PDB file of C-alpha atoms and ligand atoms in Angstrom:
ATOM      1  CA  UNK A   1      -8.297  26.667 -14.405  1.00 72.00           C
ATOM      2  CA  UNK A   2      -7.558  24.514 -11.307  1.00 70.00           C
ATOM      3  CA  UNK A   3     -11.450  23.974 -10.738  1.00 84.00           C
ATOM      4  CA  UNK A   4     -11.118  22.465 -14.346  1.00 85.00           C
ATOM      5  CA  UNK A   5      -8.465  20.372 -13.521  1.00 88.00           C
ATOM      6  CA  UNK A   6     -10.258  18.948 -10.312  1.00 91.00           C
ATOM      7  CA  UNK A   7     -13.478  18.637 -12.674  1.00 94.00           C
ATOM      8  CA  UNK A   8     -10.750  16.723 -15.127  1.00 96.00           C
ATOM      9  CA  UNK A   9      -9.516  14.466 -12.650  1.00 96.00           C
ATOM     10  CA  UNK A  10     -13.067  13.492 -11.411  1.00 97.00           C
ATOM     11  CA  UNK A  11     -14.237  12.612 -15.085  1.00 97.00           C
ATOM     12  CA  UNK A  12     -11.265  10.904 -16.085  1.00 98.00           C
ATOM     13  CA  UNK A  13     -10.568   9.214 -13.280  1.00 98.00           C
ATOM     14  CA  UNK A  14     -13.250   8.072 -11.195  1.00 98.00           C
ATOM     15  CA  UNK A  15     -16.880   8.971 -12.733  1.00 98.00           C
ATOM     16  CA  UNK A  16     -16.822  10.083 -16.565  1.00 98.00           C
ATOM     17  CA  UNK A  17     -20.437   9.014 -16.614  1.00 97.00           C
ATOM     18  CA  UNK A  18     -21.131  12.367 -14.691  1.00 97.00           C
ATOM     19  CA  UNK A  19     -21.057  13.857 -18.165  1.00 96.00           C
ATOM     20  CA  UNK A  20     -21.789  11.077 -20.300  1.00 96.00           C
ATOM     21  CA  UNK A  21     -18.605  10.120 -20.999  1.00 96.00           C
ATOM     22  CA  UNK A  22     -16.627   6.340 -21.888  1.00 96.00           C
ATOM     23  CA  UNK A  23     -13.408   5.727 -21.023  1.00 98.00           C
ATOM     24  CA  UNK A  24     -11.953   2.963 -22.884  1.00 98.00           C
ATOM     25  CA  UNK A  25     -10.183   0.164 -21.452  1.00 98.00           C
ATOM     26  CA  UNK A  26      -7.362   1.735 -20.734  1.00 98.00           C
ATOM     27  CA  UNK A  27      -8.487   5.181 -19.240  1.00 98.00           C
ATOM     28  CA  UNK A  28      -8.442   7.232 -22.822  1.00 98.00           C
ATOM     29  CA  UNK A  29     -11.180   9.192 -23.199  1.00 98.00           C
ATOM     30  CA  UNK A  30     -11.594  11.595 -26.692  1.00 98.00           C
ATOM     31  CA  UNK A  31     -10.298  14.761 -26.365  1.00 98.00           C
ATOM     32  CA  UNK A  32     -12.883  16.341 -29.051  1.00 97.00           C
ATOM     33  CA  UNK A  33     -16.108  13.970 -26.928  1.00 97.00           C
ATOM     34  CA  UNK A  34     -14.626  15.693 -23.435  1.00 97.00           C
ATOM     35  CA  UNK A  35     -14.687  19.323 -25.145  1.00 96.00           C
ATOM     36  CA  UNK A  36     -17.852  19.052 -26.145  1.00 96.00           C
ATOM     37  CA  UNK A  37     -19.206  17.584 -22.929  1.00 94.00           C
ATOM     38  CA  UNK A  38     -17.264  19.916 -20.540  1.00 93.00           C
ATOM     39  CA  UNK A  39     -19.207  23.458 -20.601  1.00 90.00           C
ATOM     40  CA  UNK A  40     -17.049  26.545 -20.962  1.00 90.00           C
ATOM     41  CA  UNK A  41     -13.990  23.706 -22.461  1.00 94.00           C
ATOM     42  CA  UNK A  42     -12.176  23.585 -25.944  1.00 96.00           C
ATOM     43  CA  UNK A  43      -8.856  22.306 -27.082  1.00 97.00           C
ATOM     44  CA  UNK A  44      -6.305  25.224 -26.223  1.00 97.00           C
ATOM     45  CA  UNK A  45      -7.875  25.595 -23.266  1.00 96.00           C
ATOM     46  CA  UNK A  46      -6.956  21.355 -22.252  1.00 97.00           C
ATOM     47  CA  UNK A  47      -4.065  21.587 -24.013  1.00 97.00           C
ATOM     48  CA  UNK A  48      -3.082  24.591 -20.990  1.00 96.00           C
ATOM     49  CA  UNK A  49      -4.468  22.542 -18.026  1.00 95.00           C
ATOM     50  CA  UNK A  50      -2.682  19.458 -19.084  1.00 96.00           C
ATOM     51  CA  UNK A  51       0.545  21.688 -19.624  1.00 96.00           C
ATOM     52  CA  UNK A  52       0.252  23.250 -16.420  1.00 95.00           C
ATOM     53  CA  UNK A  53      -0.996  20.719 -13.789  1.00 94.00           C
ATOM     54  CA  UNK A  54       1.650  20.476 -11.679  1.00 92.00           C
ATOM     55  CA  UNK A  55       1.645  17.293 -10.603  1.00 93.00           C
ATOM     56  CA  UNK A  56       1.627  16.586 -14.551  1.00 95.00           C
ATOM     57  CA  UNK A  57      -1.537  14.034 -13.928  1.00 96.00           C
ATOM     58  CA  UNK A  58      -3.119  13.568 -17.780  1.00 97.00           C
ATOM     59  CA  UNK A  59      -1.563  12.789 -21.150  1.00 97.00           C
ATOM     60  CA  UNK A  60      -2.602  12.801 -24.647  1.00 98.00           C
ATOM     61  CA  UNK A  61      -1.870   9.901 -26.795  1.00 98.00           C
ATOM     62  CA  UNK A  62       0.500  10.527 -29.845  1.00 97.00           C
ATOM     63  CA  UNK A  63      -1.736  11.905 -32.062  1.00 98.00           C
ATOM     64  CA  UNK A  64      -3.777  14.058 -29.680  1.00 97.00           C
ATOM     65  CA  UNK A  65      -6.626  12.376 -30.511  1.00 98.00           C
ATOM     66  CA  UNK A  66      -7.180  11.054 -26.798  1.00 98.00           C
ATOM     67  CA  UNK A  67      -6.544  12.351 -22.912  1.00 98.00           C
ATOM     68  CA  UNK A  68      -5.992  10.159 -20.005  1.00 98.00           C
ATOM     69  CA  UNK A  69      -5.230  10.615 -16.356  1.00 98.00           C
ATOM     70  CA  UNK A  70      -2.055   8.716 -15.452  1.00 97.00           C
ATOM     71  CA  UNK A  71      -3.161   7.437 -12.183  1.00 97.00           C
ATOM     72  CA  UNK A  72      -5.524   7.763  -9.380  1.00 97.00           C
ATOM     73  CA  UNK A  73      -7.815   6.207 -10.712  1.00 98.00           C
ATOM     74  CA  UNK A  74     -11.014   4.072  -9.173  1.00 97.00           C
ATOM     75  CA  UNK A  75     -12.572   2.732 -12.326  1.00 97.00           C
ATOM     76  CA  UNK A  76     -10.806  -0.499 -13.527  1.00 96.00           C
ATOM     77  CA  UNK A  77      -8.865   0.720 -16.297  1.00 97.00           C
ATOM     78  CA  UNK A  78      -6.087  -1.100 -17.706  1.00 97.00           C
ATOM     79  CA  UNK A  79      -2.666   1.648 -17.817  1.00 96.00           C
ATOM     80  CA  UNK A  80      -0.666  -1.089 -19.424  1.00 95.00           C
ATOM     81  CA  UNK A  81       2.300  -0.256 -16.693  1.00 96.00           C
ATOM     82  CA  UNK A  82       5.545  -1.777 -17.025  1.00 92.00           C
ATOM     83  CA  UNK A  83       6.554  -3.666 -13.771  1.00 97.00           C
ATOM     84  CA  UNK A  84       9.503  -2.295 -12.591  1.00 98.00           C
ATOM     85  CA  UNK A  85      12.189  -2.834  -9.846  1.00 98.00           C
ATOM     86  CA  UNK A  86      11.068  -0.124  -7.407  1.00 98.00           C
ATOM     87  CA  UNK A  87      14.332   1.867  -5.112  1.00 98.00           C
ATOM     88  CA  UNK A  88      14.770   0.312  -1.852  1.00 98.00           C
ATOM     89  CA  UNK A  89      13.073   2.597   0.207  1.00 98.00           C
ATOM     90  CA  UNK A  90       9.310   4.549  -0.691  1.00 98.00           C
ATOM     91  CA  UNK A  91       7.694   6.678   1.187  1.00 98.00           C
ATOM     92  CA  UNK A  92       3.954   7.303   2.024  1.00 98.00           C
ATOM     93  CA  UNK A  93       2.201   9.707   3.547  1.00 98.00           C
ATOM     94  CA  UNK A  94      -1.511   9.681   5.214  1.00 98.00           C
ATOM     95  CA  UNK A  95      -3.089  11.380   8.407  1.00 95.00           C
ATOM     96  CA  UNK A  96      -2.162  10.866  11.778  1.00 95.00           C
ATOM     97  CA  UNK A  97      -5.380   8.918  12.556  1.00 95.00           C
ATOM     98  CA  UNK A  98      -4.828   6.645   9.821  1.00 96.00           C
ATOM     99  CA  UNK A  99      -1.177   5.488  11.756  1.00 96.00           C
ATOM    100  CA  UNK A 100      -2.808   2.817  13.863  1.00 97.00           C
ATOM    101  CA  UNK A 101      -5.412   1.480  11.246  1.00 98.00           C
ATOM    102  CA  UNK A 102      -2.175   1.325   9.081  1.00 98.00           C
ATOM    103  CA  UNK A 103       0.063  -0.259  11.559  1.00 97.00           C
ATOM    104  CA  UNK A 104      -2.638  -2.859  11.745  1.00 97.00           C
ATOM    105  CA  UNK A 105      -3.595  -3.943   8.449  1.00 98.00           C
ATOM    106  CA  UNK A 106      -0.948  -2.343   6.352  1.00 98.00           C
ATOM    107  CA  UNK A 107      -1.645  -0.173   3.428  1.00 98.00           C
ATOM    108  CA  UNK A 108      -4.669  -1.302   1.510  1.00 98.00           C
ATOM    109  CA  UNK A 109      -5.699   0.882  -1.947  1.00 98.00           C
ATOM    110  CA  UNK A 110      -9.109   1.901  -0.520  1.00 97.00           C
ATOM    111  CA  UNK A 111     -10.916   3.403  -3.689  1.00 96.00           C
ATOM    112  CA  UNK A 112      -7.940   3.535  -5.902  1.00 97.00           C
ATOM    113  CA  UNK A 113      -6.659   0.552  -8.195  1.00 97.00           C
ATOM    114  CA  UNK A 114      -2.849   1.014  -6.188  1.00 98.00           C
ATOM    115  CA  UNK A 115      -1.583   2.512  -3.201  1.00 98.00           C
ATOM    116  CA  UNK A 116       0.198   5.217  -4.343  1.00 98.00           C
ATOM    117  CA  UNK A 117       4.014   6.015  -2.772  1.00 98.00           C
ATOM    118  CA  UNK A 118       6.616   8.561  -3.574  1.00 98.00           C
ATOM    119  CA  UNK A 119      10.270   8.215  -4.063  1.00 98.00           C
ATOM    120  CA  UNK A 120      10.735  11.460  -1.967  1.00 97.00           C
ATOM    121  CA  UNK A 121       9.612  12.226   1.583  1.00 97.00           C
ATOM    122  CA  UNK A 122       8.729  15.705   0.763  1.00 97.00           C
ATOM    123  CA  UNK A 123       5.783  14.522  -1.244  1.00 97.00           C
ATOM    124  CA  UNK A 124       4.992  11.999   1.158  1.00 97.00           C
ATOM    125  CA  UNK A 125       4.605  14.778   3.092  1.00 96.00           C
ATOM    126  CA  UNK A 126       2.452  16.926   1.105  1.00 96.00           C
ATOM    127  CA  UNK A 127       0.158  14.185   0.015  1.00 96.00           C
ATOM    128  CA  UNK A 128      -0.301  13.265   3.856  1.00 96.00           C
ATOM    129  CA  UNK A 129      -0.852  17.255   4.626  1.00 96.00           C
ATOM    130  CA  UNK A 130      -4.076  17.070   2.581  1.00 93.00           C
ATOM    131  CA  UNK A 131      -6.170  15.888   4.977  1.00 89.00           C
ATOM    132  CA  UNK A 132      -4.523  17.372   8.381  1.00 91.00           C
ATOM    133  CA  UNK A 133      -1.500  16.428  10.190  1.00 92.00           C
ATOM    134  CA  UNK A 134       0.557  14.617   8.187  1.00 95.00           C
ATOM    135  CA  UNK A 135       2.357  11.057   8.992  1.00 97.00           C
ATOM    136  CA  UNK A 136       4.883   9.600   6.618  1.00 98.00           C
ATOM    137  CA  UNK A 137       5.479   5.772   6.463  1.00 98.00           C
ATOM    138  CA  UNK A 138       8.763   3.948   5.024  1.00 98.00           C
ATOM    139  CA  UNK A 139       7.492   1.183   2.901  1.00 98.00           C
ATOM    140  CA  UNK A 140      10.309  -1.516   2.541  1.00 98.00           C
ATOM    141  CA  UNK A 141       9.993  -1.469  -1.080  1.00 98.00           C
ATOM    142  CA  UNK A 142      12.803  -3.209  -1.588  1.00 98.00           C
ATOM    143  CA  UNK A 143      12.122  -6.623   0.107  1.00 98.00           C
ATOM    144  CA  UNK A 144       8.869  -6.612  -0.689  1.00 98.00           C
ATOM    145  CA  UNK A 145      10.151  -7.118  -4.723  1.00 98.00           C
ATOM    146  CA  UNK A 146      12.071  -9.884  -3.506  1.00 98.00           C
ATOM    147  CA  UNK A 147       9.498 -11.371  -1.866  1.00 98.00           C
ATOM    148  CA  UNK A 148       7.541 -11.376  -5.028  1.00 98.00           C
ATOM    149  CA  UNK A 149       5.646  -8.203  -4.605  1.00 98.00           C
ATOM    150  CA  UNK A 150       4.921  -6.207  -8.238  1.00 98.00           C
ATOM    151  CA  UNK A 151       5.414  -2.261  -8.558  1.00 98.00           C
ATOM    152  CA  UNK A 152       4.417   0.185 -11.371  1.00 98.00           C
ATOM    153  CA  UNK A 153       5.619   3.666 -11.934  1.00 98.00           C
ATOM    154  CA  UNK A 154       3.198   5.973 -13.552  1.00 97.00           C
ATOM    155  CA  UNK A 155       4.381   8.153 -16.631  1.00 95.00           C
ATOM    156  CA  UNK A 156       3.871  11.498 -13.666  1.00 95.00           C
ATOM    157  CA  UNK A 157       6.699   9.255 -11.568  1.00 96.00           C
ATOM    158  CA  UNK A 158       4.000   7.639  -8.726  1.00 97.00           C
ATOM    159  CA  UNK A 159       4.927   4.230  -7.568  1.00 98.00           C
ATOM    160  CA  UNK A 160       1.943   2.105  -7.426  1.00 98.00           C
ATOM    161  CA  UNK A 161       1.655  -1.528  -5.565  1.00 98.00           C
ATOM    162  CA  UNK A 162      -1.675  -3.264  -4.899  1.00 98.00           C
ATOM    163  CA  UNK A 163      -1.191  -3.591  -1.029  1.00 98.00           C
ATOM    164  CA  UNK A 164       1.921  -2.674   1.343  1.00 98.00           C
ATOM    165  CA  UNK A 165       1.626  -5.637   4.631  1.00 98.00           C
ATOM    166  CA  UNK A 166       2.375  -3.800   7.520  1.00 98.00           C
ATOM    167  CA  UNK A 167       5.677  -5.922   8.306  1.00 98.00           C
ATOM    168  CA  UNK A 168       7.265  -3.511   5.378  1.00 98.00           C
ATOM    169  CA  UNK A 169       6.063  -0.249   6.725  1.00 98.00           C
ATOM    170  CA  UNK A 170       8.058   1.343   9.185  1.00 98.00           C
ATOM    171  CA  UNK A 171       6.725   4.526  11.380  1.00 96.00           C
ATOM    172  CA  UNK A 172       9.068   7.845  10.624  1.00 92.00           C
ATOM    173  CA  UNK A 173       9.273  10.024  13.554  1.00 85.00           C
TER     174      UNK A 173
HETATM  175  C1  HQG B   1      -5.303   5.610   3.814  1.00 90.69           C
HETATM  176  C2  HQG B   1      -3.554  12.654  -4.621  1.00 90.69           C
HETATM  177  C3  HQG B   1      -6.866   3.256   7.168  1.00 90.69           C
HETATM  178  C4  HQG B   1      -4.177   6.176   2.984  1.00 90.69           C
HETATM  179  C5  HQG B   1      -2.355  12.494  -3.701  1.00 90.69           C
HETATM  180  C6  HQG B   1      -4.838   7.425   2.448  1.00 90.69           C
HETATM  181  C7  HQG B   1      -1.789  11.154  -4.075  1.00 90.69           C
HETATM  182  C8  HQG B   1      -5.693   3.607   5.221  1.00 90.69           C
HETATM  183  C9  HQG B   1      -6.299   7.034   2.312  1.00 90.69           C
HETATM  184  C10 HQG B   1      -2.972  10.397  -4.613  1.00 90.69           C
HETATM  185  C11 HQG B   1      -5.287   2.260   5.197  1.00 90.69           C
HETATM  186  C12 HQG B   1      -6.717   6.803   0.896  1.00 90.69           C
HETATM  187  C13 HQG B   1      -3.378   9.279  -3.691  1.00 90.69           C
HETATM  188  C14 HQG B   1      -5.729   1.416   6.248  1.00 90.69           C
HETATM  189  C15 HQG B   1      -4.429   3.231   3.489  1.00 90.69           C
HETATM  190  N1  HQG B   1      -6.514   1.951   7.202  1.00 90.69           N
HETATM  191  N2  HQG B   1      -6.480   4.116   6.199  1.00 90.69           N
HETATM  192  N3  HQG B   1      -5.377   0.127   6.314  1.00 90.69           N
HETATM  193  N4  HQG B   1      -4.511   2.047   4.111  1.00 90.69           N
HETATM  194  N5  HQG B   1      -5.145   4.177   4.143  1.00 90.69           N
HETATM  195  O1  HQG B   1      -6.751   9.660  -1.620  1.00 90.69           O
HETATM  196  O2  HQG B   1      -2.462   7.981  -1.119  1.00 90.69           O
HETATM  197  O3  HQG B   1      -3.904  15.371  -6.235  1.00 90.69           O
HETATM  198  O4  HQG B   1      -7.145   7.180  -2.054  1.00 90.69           O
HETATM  199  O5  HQG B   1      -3.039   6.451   3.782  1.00 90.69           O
HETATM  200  O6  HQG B   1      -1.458  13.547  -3.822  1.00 90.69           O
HETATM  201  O7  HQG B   1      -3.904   9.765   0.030  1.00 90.69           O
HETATM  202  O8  HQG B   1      -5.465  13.498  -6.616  1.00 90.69           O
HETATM  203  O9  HQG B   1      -4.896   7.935  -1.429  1.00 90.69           O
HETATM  204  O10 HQG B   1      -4.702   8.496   3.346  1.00 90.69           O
HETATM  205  O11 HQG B   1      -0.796  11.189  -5.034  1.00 90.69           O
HETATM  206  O12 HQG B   1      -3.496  13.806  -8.100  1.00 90.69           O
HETATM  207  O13 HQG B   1      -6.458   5.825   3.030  1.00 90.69           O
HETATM  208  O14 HQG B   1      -4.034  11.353  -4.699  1.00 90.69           O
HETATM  209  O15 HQG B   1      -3.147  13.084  -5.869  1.00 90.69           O
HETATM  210  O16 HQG B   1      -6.766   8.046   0.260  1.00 90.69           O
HETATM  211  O17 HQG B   1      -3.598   9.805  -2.398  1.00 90.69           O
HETATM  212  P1  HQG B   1      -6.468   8.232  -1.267  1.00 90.69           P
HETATM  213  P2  HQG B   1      -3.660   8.877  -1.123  1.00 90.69           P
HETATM  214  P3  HQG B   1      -4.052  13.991  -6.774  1.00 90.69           P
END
């Protein structure tokens, strides 16, 4: 089931044509197209993975008629996102060779449409893990919506900005 929801979160986020799937504009894909395009897939079996993931990272729309991943995503799809006041502090978390890359140029969104933060520092912390020793950044989240800066949450509860300047990020030791 998890190799599913990896295979999921490829297709739906980043390259659906992999299977010869269209995501709309806004990331929605249909569920009974993805079923039949995804070998060894059927409804119950999506409806589990979506249940389960445990980062909760897909919805259906209201009638079930379409899936969507509710972030991560490096195709330009439109999430229709609120903008919202963000907490004062977020956290982020990378690898330790990232730090002085980071400290230098702040934190850009790479292949993603956002750079994605956390309101907790424990899953700063796992997200930096992924990749080796893990380094956690403060972003002065805060400020930077004074200073005109726009944030998004997703529906899963990931805080998304276009690009953190490093003068907001602060190193936690
Ligand atoms: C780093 C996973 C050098 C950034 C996770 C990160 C998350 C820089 C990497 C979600 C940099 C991009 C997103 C700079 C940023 N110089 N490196 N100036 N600015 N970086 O995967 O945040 O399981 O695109 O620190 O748990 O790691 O897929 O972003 O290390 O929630 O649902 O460049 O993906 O969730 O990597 O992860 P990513 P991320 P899922």
């Amino acid at each position: 089931m998890k190799s599913t929801s990896k295979f999921l979160s490829l297709i739906l986020r980043h390259k659906p044509q992999i299977v010869g799937l269209q995501l709309d504009e806004h990331g929605w894909a249909e569920v009974d197209e993805l079923v039949c395009r995804v070998k060894g897939l059927d409804r119950a079996k999506l409806e589990k993975i979506v249940a389960a993931d445990e980062k909760q990272r897909y919805s259906f729309s209201a009638d079930g008629k379409l899936i969507r991943a509710n972030q991560g995503h490096s195709i330009p799809v439109d999430l229709e996102l609120a903008e919202l006041k963000p907490p004062e502090i977020l956290y982020h978390g990378t690898c330790e060779s990232f730090g002085s890359a980071i400290i230098a140029q702040g934190l850009k969104k790479m292949s993603r449409l956002y750079v994605h933060l956390s309101s907790d520092v424990e899953t700063a912390e796992k997200v930096g893990r992924r990749r080796g020793k893990p380094k956690i950044f403060v972003v002065e989240s805060g400020k930077m919506f004074v200073d005109g800066f726009k944030f998004y949450r997703s529906v899963n509860g990931v805080w998304l900005t276009e690009h953190v300047p490093a003068k907001y990020l602060k190193e936690r030791f």
